[in-house]
Coordinates of N, CA and C in Angstrom, one line a residue:
G1 N 114.3 113.5 84.0 CA 114.0 113.7 85.4 C 112.6 113.2 85.7
Y2 N 112.2 113.4 86.9 CA 110.9 113.0 87.4 C 109.9 114.1 87.2
G3 N 108.7 113.8 86.8 CA 107.6 114.8 86.8 C 107.9 115.9 85.8
I4 N 107.6 117.1 86.3 CA 107.7 118.3 85.5 C 109.2 118.8 85.3
F5 N 110.1 118.2 86.0 CA 111.5 118.6 85.9 C 112.2 117.8 84.8
A6 N 112.4 118.4 83.7 CA 113.1 117.7 82.6 C 114.6 117.7 82.9
G7 N 115.3 116.9 82.1 CA 116.8 116.9 82.3 C 117.2 115.5 82.6
E8 N 118.5 115.3 82.6 CA 119.1 114.0 82.9 C 119.0 113.7 84.3
A9 N 118.5 112.5 84.6 CA 118.4 112.0 86.0 C 119.8 111.9 86.6
T10 N 119.9 112.4 87.8 CA 121.2 112.3 88.5 C 121.2 111.5 89.8
E11 N 120.0 111.1 90.2 CA 119.8 110.3 91.4 C 118.8 109.2 91.2
T12 N 118.8 108.2 92.0 CA 117.7 107.2 92.0 C 117.1 107.1 93.3
A13 N 115.8 107.3 93.4 CA 115.0 107.2 94.6 C 114.7 105.8 94.8
V14 N 114.8 105.3 96.1 CA 114.4 104.0 96.4 C 113.4 104.1 97.6
L15 N 112.1 103.7 97.3 CA 111.0 103.9 98.2 C 110.4 102.6 98.6
R16 N 110.1 102.4 99.9 CA 109.5 101.2 100.3 C 108.1 101.5 100.8
F17 N 107.1 100.9 100.2 CA 105.7 101.1 100.6 C 105.2 99.9 101.4
S18 N 104.3 100.2 102.3 CA 103.7 99.2 103.2 C 102.9 98.2 102.2
G19 N 102.7 97.0 102.8 CA 102.0 96.0 102.0 C 100.6 96.5 101.5
A20 N 99.9 97.1 102.3 CA 98.5 97.6 102.0 C 98.6 98.7 100.9
R21 N 99.5 99.6 101.0 CA 99.7 100.7 100.0 C 100.4 100.2 98.7
G22 N 101.4 99.3 99.0 CA 102.2 98.8 97.9 C 101.4 98.1 96.8
R23 N 100.3 97.5 97.1 CA 99.5 96.8 96.1 C 99.0 97.8 95.0
W24 N 98.7 99.1 95.5 CA 98.2 100.1 94.6 C 99.4 100.8 93.8
V25 N 100.4 101.0 94.5 CA 101.6 101.6 93.9 C 102.2 100.8 92.8
A26 N 102.1 99.5 93.0 CA 102.7 98.5 92.0 C 102.0 98.7 90.7
D27 N 100.8 99.2 90.6 CA 100.0 99.4 89.4 C 100.2 100.7 88.8
E28 N 100.9 101.6 89.5 CA 101.1 103.0 89.0 C 102.4 103.1 88.2
T29 N 102.4 104.1 87.3 CA 103.6 104.4 86.6 C 104.1 105.8 87.0
W30 N 105.2 105.8 87.8 CA 105.7 107.1 88.2 C 106.7 107.6 87.2
H31 N 107.4 106.7 86.6 CA 108.5 107.1 85.6 C 108.6 106.0 84.6
S32 N 109.0 106.3 83.4 CA 109.1 105.3 82.3 C 110.3 104.3 82.6
R33 N 111.2 104.7 83.4 CA 112.4 103.8 83.7 C 112.4 103.3 85.2
Q34 N 111.2 103.2 85.7 CA 111.1 102.8 87.1 C 111.3 101.3 87.2
A35 N 111.6 100.8 88.4 CA 111.7 99.3 88.6 C 111.1 99.1 90.0
G36 N 110.3 98.0 90.1 CA 109.7 97.7 91.4 C 109.7 96.2 91.6
R37 N 109.6 95.9 92.9 CA 109.6 94.5 93.3 C 108.8 94.3 94.6
L38 N 108.1 93.2 94.7 CA 107.5 92.8 96.0 C 108.5 92.2 96.9
E39 N 108.4 92.5 98.1 CA 109.3 91.9 99.1 C 108.6 90.8 99.8
P40 N 109.4 89.9 100.4 CA 108.8 88.7 101.2 C 107.8 89.2 102.3
D41 N 108.0 90.3 102.9 CA 107.2 90.8 103.9 C 105.9 91.5 103.4
G42 N 105.7 91.5 102.1 CA 104.5 92.1 101.5 C 104.7 93.6 101.1
S43 N 105.8 94.2 101.5 CA 106.0 95.6 101.1 C 106.4 95.6 99.6
Y44 N 106.4 96.8 99.0 CA 106.7 97.0 97.6 C 107.8 98.1 97.6
V45 N 108.9 97.8 96.9 CA 110.0 98.7 96.7 C 110.0 99.2 95.3
L46 N 110.0 100.5 95.2 CA 110.0 101.2 93.9 C 111.3 102.0 93.8
E47 N 112.0 101.9 92.6 CA 113.2 102.6 92.3 C 112.9 103.5 91.1
L48 N 113.2 104.8 91.1 CA 113.0 105.6 90.0 C 114.0 106.7 89.9
P49 N 114.4 107.1 88.7 CA 115.4 108.2 88.5 C 114.7 109.5 88.7
Y50 N 115.5 110.5 89.2 CA 115.1 111.9 89.2 C 116.3 112.8 89.2
S51 N 116.0 114.1 88.8 CA 117.1 115.1 88.8 C 116.8 116.1 89.8
Q52 N 115.6 116.5 90.1 CA 115.3 117.5 91.1 C 114.1 116.9 92.0
S53 N 114.2 117.3 93.2 CA 113.3 116.6 94.2 C 111.9 117.2 94.5
P54 N 111.6 118.5 94.2 CA 110.4 119.1 94.8 C 109.1 118.3 94.5
E55 N 108.9 117.9 93.2 CA 107.6 117.2 92.9 C 107.7 115.8 93.5
L56 N 108.8 115.2 93.5 CA 108.9 113.8 94.0 C 108.6 113.8 95.6
V57 N 109.2 114.8 96.3 CA 108.9 115.0 97.7 C 107.4 115.1 97.9
M58 N 106.7 115.9 97.2 CA 105.3 116.1 97.4 C 104.5 114.8 97.1
D59 N 105.0 114.0 96.1 CA 104.3 112.7 95.9 C 104.6 111.7 97.0
I60 N 105.8 111.8 97.5 CA 106.1 110.9 98.7 C 105.3 111.2 99.9
L61 N 105.2 112.5 100.2 CA 104.4 112.9 101.4 C 103.0 112.5 101.4
R62 N 102.4 112.4 100.2 CA 100.9 112.1 100.2 C 100.7 110.6 100.7
F63 N 101.7 109.8 100.8 CA 101.6 108.5 101.3 C 101.8 108.3 102.8
G64 N 102.1 109.4 103.4 CA 102.3 109.4 104.9 C 103.2 108.3 105.4
S65 N 102.7 107.6 106.4 CA 103.5 106.6 107.1 C 103.5 105.3 106.3
D66 N 102.9 105.3 105.1 CA 102.9 104.0 104.3 C 104.1 104.0 103.4
V67 N 105.0 105.0 103.4 CA 106.2 105.0 102.6 C 107.4 105.3 103.4
E68 N 108.5 104.7 103.1 CA 109.8 105.1 103.7 C 110.8 105.3 102.5
V69 N 111.6 106.4 102.6 CA 112.6 106.7 101.6 C 113.9 105.9 102.1
L70 N 114.3 104.9 101.3 CA 115.5 104.1 101.6 C 116.8 104.8 101.1
A71 N 116.7 105.5 100.0 CA 117.8 106.1 99.4 C 117.3 107.2 98.4
P72 N 118.2 108.1 98.1 CA 119.4 108.5 98.7 C 119.2 109.2 100.0
A73 N 120.2 109.3 100.8 CA 120.1 109.9 102.1 C 119.6 111.4 102.1
A74 N 120.0 112.1 101.1 CA 119.6 113.5 100.9 C 118.1 113.6 100.7
L75 N 117.5 112.7 100.0 CA 116.1 112.7 99.7 C 115.4 112.3 101.0
R76 N 115.9 111.3 101.7 CA 115.3 110.9 103.0 C 115.3 112.1 104.0
A77 N 116.4 112.8 104.1 CA 116.5 114.0 105.0 C 115.5 115.1 104.6
E78 N 115.3 115.3 103.3 CA 114.4 116.3 102.8 C 113.0 116.0 103.1
V79 N 112.6 114.7 103.0 CA 111.2 114.3 103.4 C 111.1 114.4 104.9
A80 N 112.0 114.0 105.6 CA 112.0 114.1 107.1 C 111.8 115.6 107.5
A81 N 112.6 116.5 106.9 CA 112.5 117.9 107.2 C 111.1 118.4 106.9
E82 N 110.5 118.0 105.8 CA 109.1 118.5 105.5 C 108.1 118.0 106.5
L83 N 108.3 116.7 107.0 CA 107.4 116.2 108.0 C 107.5 116.9 109.4
S84 N 108.7 117.4 109.7 CA 108.8 118.1 111.0 C 108.4 119.5 110.8

């Protein structure tokens, strides 16, 4: 799993970071099995496995409007609920 939550990953988070923030995120290791790619518009898409979301949600929230949760829908909804 992601962060402090051990166990088999059951989901894959897909996050898109703005071009300005993506340059920094591209150099970070969030998970040993992460995958990332630069998009033509300059944004950076990061995919990483996780089993429980609490720590991942906290890490996503620290990027504010520079990150968008593309998938899964449940993680996107959880982040949106925290923002409201």
